[in-house]
Amino acid sequence: MSTTLPAVLAISGSDSSGGAGMQADLKTMLACGVFGMSAITALTAQNTTGVRSIQDTKPEILADQIDMVFEDIPPVAVKIGMVSATDIIDVIADRLTAHHATNIVLDPVMVATSGAKLISDDAIAALTGKLFPMATVVTPNIPEAEALTDTLIHDQEDMEAAARRIADRFGCAALVKGGHGTEDANDVLVETDGTATWFDETRVDNPNTHGTGCTLSSAIASYLALGDPLPKAIKHAKKYLTGALKAQLDLGHGSGPMDHFWKYR
C-alpha cells in the first residue's frame, strides 16, 4: 500500500551548526508532518556564537535545484529564508514564477540572532520589489519590520501599524513577530484585505533561540501545505515553536538551538 505526503520546498541557507537555516527548515517540516525538500542559497560557517563566513550559491545551480524539485515533486508550499544577493533573488523570483508556486512564506532574514548581518544593502530592494509581492505572507521580526517601514516599534499598536504598512505597500500578508519586544511573545497578522489577527503567546524563558524565525516560517508553510487557512496555519506554527522552546534544549556556548522533535520524545 502506497502513501503520500504534502511536499514543501525550503529555499534557504545552510547552517553548519544545525539550529537554523535549511537544517531547521527540514527538521521542522518533518516534525510538522510534511515532506521537506531543499534549494540551498548559501553555505554559512556559523555556530551558536556567530557567523564566520558566507558563500552564496551560484545562481545557475540554485535555478537547477528549484527546477529539479518542481519537475518531479511539485511542492504545495514554499518557504524562503536567507537570500543575501540580488542575483539569487532574481533567480528565485524567475523560477517560482515559471513554476506557478503557491503558498509562499517569506522570512526576510536580515540579521542573525547573534546580531550578524546576513543580507547586503542592495539585496533589500530586490527582496521587497520582487519576492514580497509573490508571497502569501512575510514574517519579519520587530527589527526587520522597523527596517522595512523606516519606523520605530515601541508597542503593539506600532506592530499592527507596521504590519498594515507592509501589507499595503507590498501586496502580501504581513506577520510582525513580537519576540524581540518587551511584552509577551504576541504576533500580529495583517492580511491584504486589511483584516488584523493577534496571536497571543506567553514568552518562554529560554536564552536558546537560534533558528526561531526559520522554524516558525517553515512551520507556517507546512501547515499551509496541510490545508490550513493562513491564520490557522500561524496558530498551529506558533504552538509548535512554543513547544520547541519549552523543551529547554541547551547546546553550544551562545544562543543555542531548539528541540525540533519535541513532540515525539
mmCIF file of C-alpha atoms in Angstrom:
data_model
loop_
_atom_site.group_PDB
_atom_site.id
_atom_site.type_symbol
_atom_site.label_atom_id
_atom_site.label_comp_id
_atom_site.label_asym_id
_atom_site.label_seq_id
_atom_site.Cartn_x
_atom_site.Cartn_y
_atom_site.Cartn_z
ATOM 1 C CA MET A 1 0.000 0.000 0.000
ATOM 2 C CA SER A 2 1.484 3.354 -1.023
ATOM 3 C CA THR A 3 1.225 6.605 0.907
ATOM 4 C CA THR A 4 1.809 10.248 0.115
ATOM 5 C CA LEU A 5 2.661 13.453 1.955
ATOM 6 C CA PRO A 6 2.268 17.123 1.058
ATOM 7 C CA ALA A 7 5.639 18.364 -0.206
ATOM 8 C CA VAL A 8 7.192 21.682 0.847
ATOM 9 C CA LEU A 9 10.273 23.341 -0.643
ATOM 10 C CA ALA A 10 12.668 25.293 1.567
ATOM 11 C CA ILE A 11 14.810 27.869 -0.231
ATOM 12 C CA SER A 12 17.359 28.982 2.336
ATOM 13 C CA GLY A 13 20.950 28.977 3.507
ATOM 14 C CA SER A 14 22.737 26.097 5.199
ATOM 15 C CA ASP A 15 23.626 26.452 8.890
ATOM 16 C CA SER A 16 26.675 24.336 9.736
ATOM 17 C CA SER A 17 25.644 24.155 13.399
ATOM 18 C CA GLY A 18 22.239 22.703 12.513
ATOM 19 C CA GLY A 19 19.995 25.019 14.506
ATOM 20 C CA ALA A 20 18.791 27.476 11.882
ATOM 21 C CA GLY A 21 18.549 27.813 8.111
ATOM 22 C CA MET A 22 17.980 24.782 5.929
ATOM 23 C CA GLN A 23 18.668 22.341 8.738
ATOM 24 C CA ALA A 24 15.960 23.910 10.913
ATOM 25 C CA ASP A 25 13.606 24.083 7.923
ATOM 26 C CA LEU A 26 13.839 20.384 7.147
ATOM 27 C CA LYS A 27 13.634 19.317 10.802
ATOM 28 C CA THR A 28 10.540 21.479 11.261
ATOM 29 C CA MET A 29 8.846 20.145 8.146
ATOM 30 C CA LEU A 30 9.444 16.557 9.205
ATOM 31 C CA ALA A 31 8.066 17.236 12.684
ATOM 32 C CA CYS A 32 5.002 19.011 11.256
ATOM 33 C CA GLY A 33 4.061 16.121 9.003
ATOM 34 C CA VAL A 34 5.148 17.164 5.507
ATOM 35 C CA PHE A 35 7.900 16.093 3.097
ATOM 36 C CA GLY A 36 10.639 18.715 3.043
ATOM 37 C CA MET A 37 12.831 19.487 0.032
ATOM 38 C CA SER A 38 15.685 21.941 -0.378
ATOM 39 C CA ALA A 39 17.240 24.557 -2.619
ATOM 40 C CA ILE A 40 20.297 25.925 -0.821
ATOM 41 C CA THR A 41 21.006 29.626 -1.387
ATOM 42 C CA ALA A 42 24.268 29.861 0.548
ATOM 43 C CA LEU A 43 26.752 27.972 2.672
ATOM 44 C CA THR A 44 27.499 29.546 6.026
ATOM 45 C CA ALA A 45 30.212 28.797 8.538
ATOM 46 C CA GLN A 46 28.458 29.527 11.816
ATOM 47 C CA ASN A 47 27.651 28.266 15.260
ATOM 48 C CA THR A 48 25.640 29.479 18.232
ATOM 49 C CA THR A 49 28.063 32.365 18.825
ATOM 50 C CA GLY A 50 28.047 33.919 15.359
ATOM 51 C CA VAL A 51 28.670 33.713 11.625
ATOM 52 C CA ARG A 52 32.258 33.477 10.380
ATOM 53 C CA SER A 53 31.761 33.371 6.610
ATOM 54 C CA ILE A 54 29.140 33.088 3.866
ATOM 55 C CA GLN A 55 29.443 31.687 0.330
ATOM 56 C CA ASP A 56 26.466 32.307 -1.962
ATOM 57 C CA THR A 57 25.362 29.520 -4.274
ATOM 58 C CA LYS A 58 25.950 30.158 -7.974
ATOM 59 C CA PRO A 59 22.664 31.416 -9.478
ATOM 60 C CA GLU A 60 22.599 28.693 -12.150
ATOM 61 C CA ILE A 61 22.991 25.977 -9.500
ATOM 62 C CA LEU A 62 20.180 27.475 -7.442
ATOM 63 C CA ALA A 63 17.950 27.623 -10.540
ATOM 64 C CA ASP A 64 18.673 23.957 -11.252
ATOM 65 C CA GLN A 65 17.827 22.969 -7.680
ATOM 66 C CA ILE A 66 14.448 24.695 -7.868
ATOM 67 C CA ASP A 67 13.682 23.348 -11.343
ATOM 68 C CA MET A 68 14.553 19.759 -10.440
ATOM 69 C CA VAL A 69 12.260 19.868 -7.421
ATOM 70 C CA PHE A 70 9.282 21.300 -9.312
ATOM 71 C CA GLU A 71 9.761 18.995 -12.295
ATOM 72 C CA ASP A 72 9.491 15.845 -10.159
ATOM 73 C CA ILE A 73 7.753 16.549 -6.818
ATOM 74 C CA PRO A 74 5.893 19.870 -7.139
ATOM 75 C CA PRO A 75 5.686 21.467 -3.687
ATOM 76 C CA VAL A 76 2.351 22.579 -2.274
ATOM 77 C CA ALA A 77 4.105 25.357 -0.351
ATOM 78 C CA VAL A 78 7.440 27.164 -0.431
ATOM 79 C CA LYS A 79 9.420 28.710 2.412
ATOM 80 C CA ILE A 80 12.062 31.316 1.517
ATOM 81 C CA GLY A 81 14.720 32.152 4.076
ATOM 82 C CA MET A 82 18.169 33.685 3.763
ATOM 83 C CA VAL A 83 18.791 35.336 0.379
ATOM 84 C CA SER A 84 21.752 37.691 0.600
ATOM 85 C CA ALA A 85 22.374 38.798 -3.010
ATOM 86 C CA THR A 86 20.346 40.327 -5.833
ATOM 87 C CA ASP A 87 21.217 37.660 -8.405
ATOM 88 C CA ILE A 88 19.990 34.979 -6.013
ATOM 89 C CA ILE A 89 16.737 36.868 -5.516
ATOM 90 C CA ASP A 90 16.310 37.296 -9.277
ATOM 91 C CA VAL A 91 16.674 33.545 -9.830
ATOM 92 C CA ILE A 92 14.172 32.666 -7.104
ATOM 93 C CA ALA A 93 11.582 35.111 -8.451
ATOM 94 C CA ASP A 94 12.081 33.878 -12.011
ATOM 95 C CA ARG A 95 11.853 30.162 -11.241
ATOM 96 C CA LEU A 96 8.946 30.401 -8.789
ATOM 97 C CA THR A 97 7.012 32.461 -11.333
ATOM 98 C CA ALA A 98 7.773 29.954 -14.081
ATOM 99 C CA HIS A 99 6.551 27.070 -11.935
ATOM 100 C CA HIS A 100 3.445 28.903 -10.626
ATOM 101 C CA ALA A 101 4.471 28.365 -7.000
ATOM 102 C CA THR A 102 1.769 28.708 -4.342
ATOM 103 C CA ASN A 103 1.648 29.242 -0.572
ATOM 104 C CA ILE A 104 4.931 31.160 -0.419
ATOM 105 C CA VAL A 105 6.095 32.025 3.100
ATOM 106 C CA LEU A 106 8.936 34.549 3.115
ATOM 107 C CA ASP A 107 11.076 35.084 6.195
ATOM 108 C CA PRO A 108 13.027 38.276 5.417
ATOM 109 C CA VAL A 109 16.240 37.200 7.133
ATOM 110 C CA MET A 110 18.365 40.306 7.561
ATOM 111 C CA VAL A 111 20.065 39.816 10.921
ATOM 112 C CA ALA A 112 21.020 36.635 12.793
ATOM 113 C CA THR A 113 20.008 36.220 16.426
ATOM 114 C CA SER A 114 23.684 36.801 17.275
ATOM 115 C CA GLY A 115 23.484 40.232 15.598
ATOM 116 C CA ALA A 116 25.446 39.329 12.455
ATOM 117 C CA LYS A 117 24.207 40.943 9.251
ATOM 118 C CA LEU A 118 23.078 38.354 6.706
ATOM 119 C CA ILE A 119 21.950 40.402 3.702
ATOM 120 C CA SER A 120 23.593 43.048 1.529
ATOM 121 C CA ASP A 121 22.088 46.530 1.298
ATOM 122 C CA ASP A 122 21.245 46.324 -2.395
ATOM 123 C CA ALA A 123 19.503 42.982 -1.883
ATOM 124 C CA ILE A 124 16.815 44.525 0.330
ATOM 125 C CA ALA A 125 15.298 46.488 -2.575
ATOM 126 C CA ALA A 126 15.291 43.367 -4.764
ATOM 127 C CA LEU A 127 13.783 41.317 -1.962
ATOM 128 C CA THR A 128 10.916 43.723 -1.363
ATOM 129 C CA GLY A 129 10.405 44.543 -5.027
ATOM 130 C CA LYS A 130 10.413 41.018 -6.460
ATOM 131 C CA LEU A 131 9.734 38.439 -3.760
ATOM 132 C CA PHE A 132 7.407 40.262 -1.362
ATOM 133 C CA PRO A 133 4.648 40.706 -3.985
ATOM 134 C CA MET A 134 4.799 36.947 -4.713
ATOM 135 C CA ALA A 135 4.482 35.936 -1.070
ATOM 136 C CA THR A 136 1.383 34.687 0.676
ATOM 137 C CA VAL A 137 2.847 36.056 3.898
ATOM 138 C CA VAL A 138 6.098 37.664 5.056
ATOM 139 C CA THR A 139 7.262 37.153 8.652
ATOM 140 C CA PRO A 140 9.545 39.980 9.840
ATOM 141 C CA ASN A 141 10.571 40.332 13.465
ATOM 142 C CA ILE A 142 10.457 43.763 15.071
ATOM 143 C CA PRO A 143 13.958 44.917 13.937
ATOM 144 C CA GLU A 144 13.196 43.731 10.387
ATOM 145 C CA ALA A 145 9.763 45.377 10.394
ATOM 146 C CA GLU A 146 11.384 48.624 11.554
ATOM 147 C CA ALA A 147 13.867 48.414 8.678
ATOM 148 C CA LEU A 148 11.134 47.645 6.161
ATOM 149 C CA THR A 149 8.902 50.535 7.258
ATOM 150 C CA ASP A 150 11.565 53.014 8.389
ATOM 151 C CA THR A 151 9.714 53.439 11.680
ATOM 152 C CA LEU A 152 10.362 52.547 15.300
ATOM 153 C CA ILE A 153 8.169 49.986 17.057
ATOM 154 C CA HIS A 154 7.565 50.523 20.756
ATOM 155 C CA ASP A 155 4.318 48.684 21.464
ATOM 156 C CA GLN A 156 1.578 46.518 19.982
ATOM 157 C CA GLU A 157 -0.115 49.467 18.307
ATOM 158 C CA ASP A 158 3.136 50.174 16.445
ATOM 159 C CA MET A 159 3.440 46.495 15.497
ATOM 160 C CA GLU A 160 -0.001 46.436 13.899
ATOM 161 C CA ALA A 161 0.654 49.711 12.095
ATOM 162 C CA ALA A 162 3.908 48.321 10.689
ATOM 163 C CA ALA A 163 2.208 45.107 9.560
ATOM 164 C CA ARG A 164 -0.506 47.147 7.870
ATOM 165 C CA ARG A 165 2.078 49.330 6.152
ATOM 166 C CA ILE A 166 3.946 46.276 4.820
ATOM 167 C CA ALA A 167 0.747 44.609 3.596
ATOM 168 C CA ASP A 168 -0.406 47.799 1.865
ATOM 169 C CA ARG A 169 2.953 48.579 0.310
ATOM 170 C CA PHE A 170 3.894 45.146 -0.996
ATOM 171 C CA GLY A 171 0.561 43.414 -1.555
ATOM 172 C CA CYS A 172 1.194 40.441 0.744
ATOM 173 C CA ALA A 173 0.000 39.496 4.208
ATOM 174 C CA ALA A 174 2.434 40.512 6.945
ATOM 175 C CA LEU A 175 3.060 38.749 10.256
ATOM 176 C CA VAL A 176 5.073 41.011 12.555
ATOM 177 C CA LYS A 177 6.584 38.901 15.330
ATOM 178 C CA GLY A 178 6.802 40.256 18.847
ATOM 179 C CA GLY A 179 9.569 38.013 20.157
ATOM 180 C CA HIS A 180 12.052 40.916 20.190
ATOM 181 C CA GLY A 181 9.646 43.146 22.136
ATOM 182 C CA THR A 182 9.458 43.740 25.843
ATOM 183 C CA GLU A 183 5.972 42.281 26.298
ATOM 184 C CA ASP A 184 4.735 38.719 25.755
ATOM 185 C CA ALA A 185 5.589 36.926 22.521
ATOM 186 C CA ASN A 186 2.498 38.170 20.694
ATOM 187 C CA ASP A 187 2.432 38.398 16.899
ATOM 188 C CA VAL A 188 0.070 40.278 14.601
ATOM 189 C CA LEU A 189 -1.074 39.299 11.117
ATOM 190 C CA VAL A 190 -2.477 41.873 8.719
ATOM 191 C CA GLU A 191 -3.899 40.348 5.539
ATOM 192 C CA THR A 192 -4.230 42.073 2.185
ATOM 193 C CA ASP A 193 -7.910 42.828 2.817
ATOM 194 C CA GLY A 194 -6.940 44.723 5.963
ATOM 195 C CA THR A 195 -8.016 42.068 8.458
ATOM 196 C CA ALA A 196 -5.833 42.072 11.572
ATOM 197 C CA THR A 197 -5.433 38.989 13.788
ATOM 198 C CA TRP A 198 -3.428 38.822 17.001
ATOM 199 C CA PHE A 199 -1.783 35.624 18.185
ATOM 200 C CA ASP A 200 -1.105 35.730 21.917
ATOM 201 C CA GLU A 201 1.571 33.562 23.461
ATOM 202 C CA THR A 202 3.405 33.713 26.778
ATOM 203 C CA ARG A 203 7.111 34.339 26.404
ATOM 204 C CA VAL A 204 9.176 31.230 27.143
ATOM 205 C CA ASP A 205 12.121 31.920 29.452
ATOM 206 C CA ASN A 206 14.803 30.321 27.298
ATOM 207 C CA PRO A 207 18.026 32.035 26.148
ATOM 208 C CA ASN A 208 18.468 29.455 23.373
ATOM 209 C CA THR A 209 16.532 30.896 20.450
ATOM 210 C CA HIS A 210 18.813 30.142 17.484
ATOM 211 C CA GLY A 211 16.608 29.479 14.472
ATOM 212 C CA THR A 212 13.248 30.607 15.849
ATOM 213 C CA GLY A 213 12.393 32.647 12.739
ATOM 214 C CA CYS A 214 13.381 29.840 10.369
ATOM 215 C CA THR A 215 11.379 27.369 12.412
ATOM 216 C CA LEU A 216 8.210 29.453 12.583
ATOM 217 C CA SER A 217 8.152 30.255 8.863
ATOM 218 C CA SER A 218 8.788 26.622 7.927
ATOM 219 C CA ALA A 219 6.004 25.502 10.249
ATOM 220 C CA ILE A 220 3.611 28.022 8.680
ATOM 221 C CA ALA A 221 4.486 26.705 5.207
ATOM 222 C CA SER A 222 3.979 23.140 6.443
ATOM 223 C CA TYR A 223 0.521 23.828 7.832
ATOM 224 C CA LEU A 224 -0.480 25.724 4.688
ATOM 225 C CA ALA A 225 0.544 22.633 2.719
ATOM 226 C CA LEU A 226 -1.636 20.536 5.023
ATOM 227 C CA GLY A 227 -4.617 22.696 4.082
ATOM 228 C CA ASP A 228 -4.881 25.224 6.905
ATOM 229 C CA PRO A 229 -6.023 28.755 6.045
ATOM 230 C CA LEU A 230 -3.326 31.314 6.878
ATOM 231 C CA PRO A 231 -4.477 32.379 10.388
ATOM 232 C CA LYS A 232 -4.936 28.743 11.449
ATOM 233 C CA ALA A 233 -1.540 27.792 9.984
ATOM 234 C CA ILE A 234 0.093 30.560 12.031
ATOM 235 C CA LYS A 235 -1.721 29.457 15.187
ATOM 236 C CA HIS A 236 -0.521 25.870 14.745
ATOM 237 C CA ALA A 237 3.011 27.023 13.869
ATOM 238 C CA LYS A 238 3.264 29.182 16.989
ATOM 239 C CA LYS A 239 2.114 26.263 19.135
ATOM 240 C CA TYR A 240 4.827 24.088 17.597
ATOM 241 C CA LEU A 241 7.518 26.751 18.136
ATOM 242 C CA THR A 242 6.448 27.317 21.737
ATOM 243 C CA GLY A 243 6.802 23.591 22.422
ATOM 244 C CA ALA A 244 10.272 23.565 20.872
ATOM 245 C CA LEU A 245 11.322 26.412 23.170
ATOM 246 C CA LYS A 246 9.717 24.850 26.251
ATOM 247 C CA ALA A 247 11.785 21.705 25.697
ATOM 248 C CA GLN A 248 14.752 23.760 27.008
ATOM 249 C CA LEU A 249 17.457 22.136 24.876
ATOM 250 C CA ASP A 250 20.862 23.517 25.886
ATOM 251 C CA LEU A 251 23.689 23.143 23.353
ATOM 252 C CA GLY A 252 26.586 25.411 22.460
ATOM 253 C CA HIS A 253 28.216 28.448 24.048
ATOM 254 C CA GLY A 254 25.934 31.124 22.580
ATOM 255 C CA SER A 255 22.256 31.336 21.696
ATOM 256 C CA GLY A 256 21.667 27.638 21.179
ATOM 257 C CA PRO A 257 19.207 25.679 19.025
ATOM 258 C CA MET A 258 15.794 24.317 19.954
ATOM 259 C CA ASP A 259 14.500 20.744 20.072
ATOM 260 C CA HIS A 260 12.614 20.471 16.772
ATOM 261 C CA PHE A 261 11.450 16.945 17.552
ATOM 262 C CA TRP A 262 9.996 17.717 20.978
ATOM 263 C CA LYS A 263 6.540 16.386 20.117
ATOM 264 C CA TYR A 264 7.882 12.862 19.660
ATOM 265 C CA ARG A 265 10.029 12.462 22.768
#
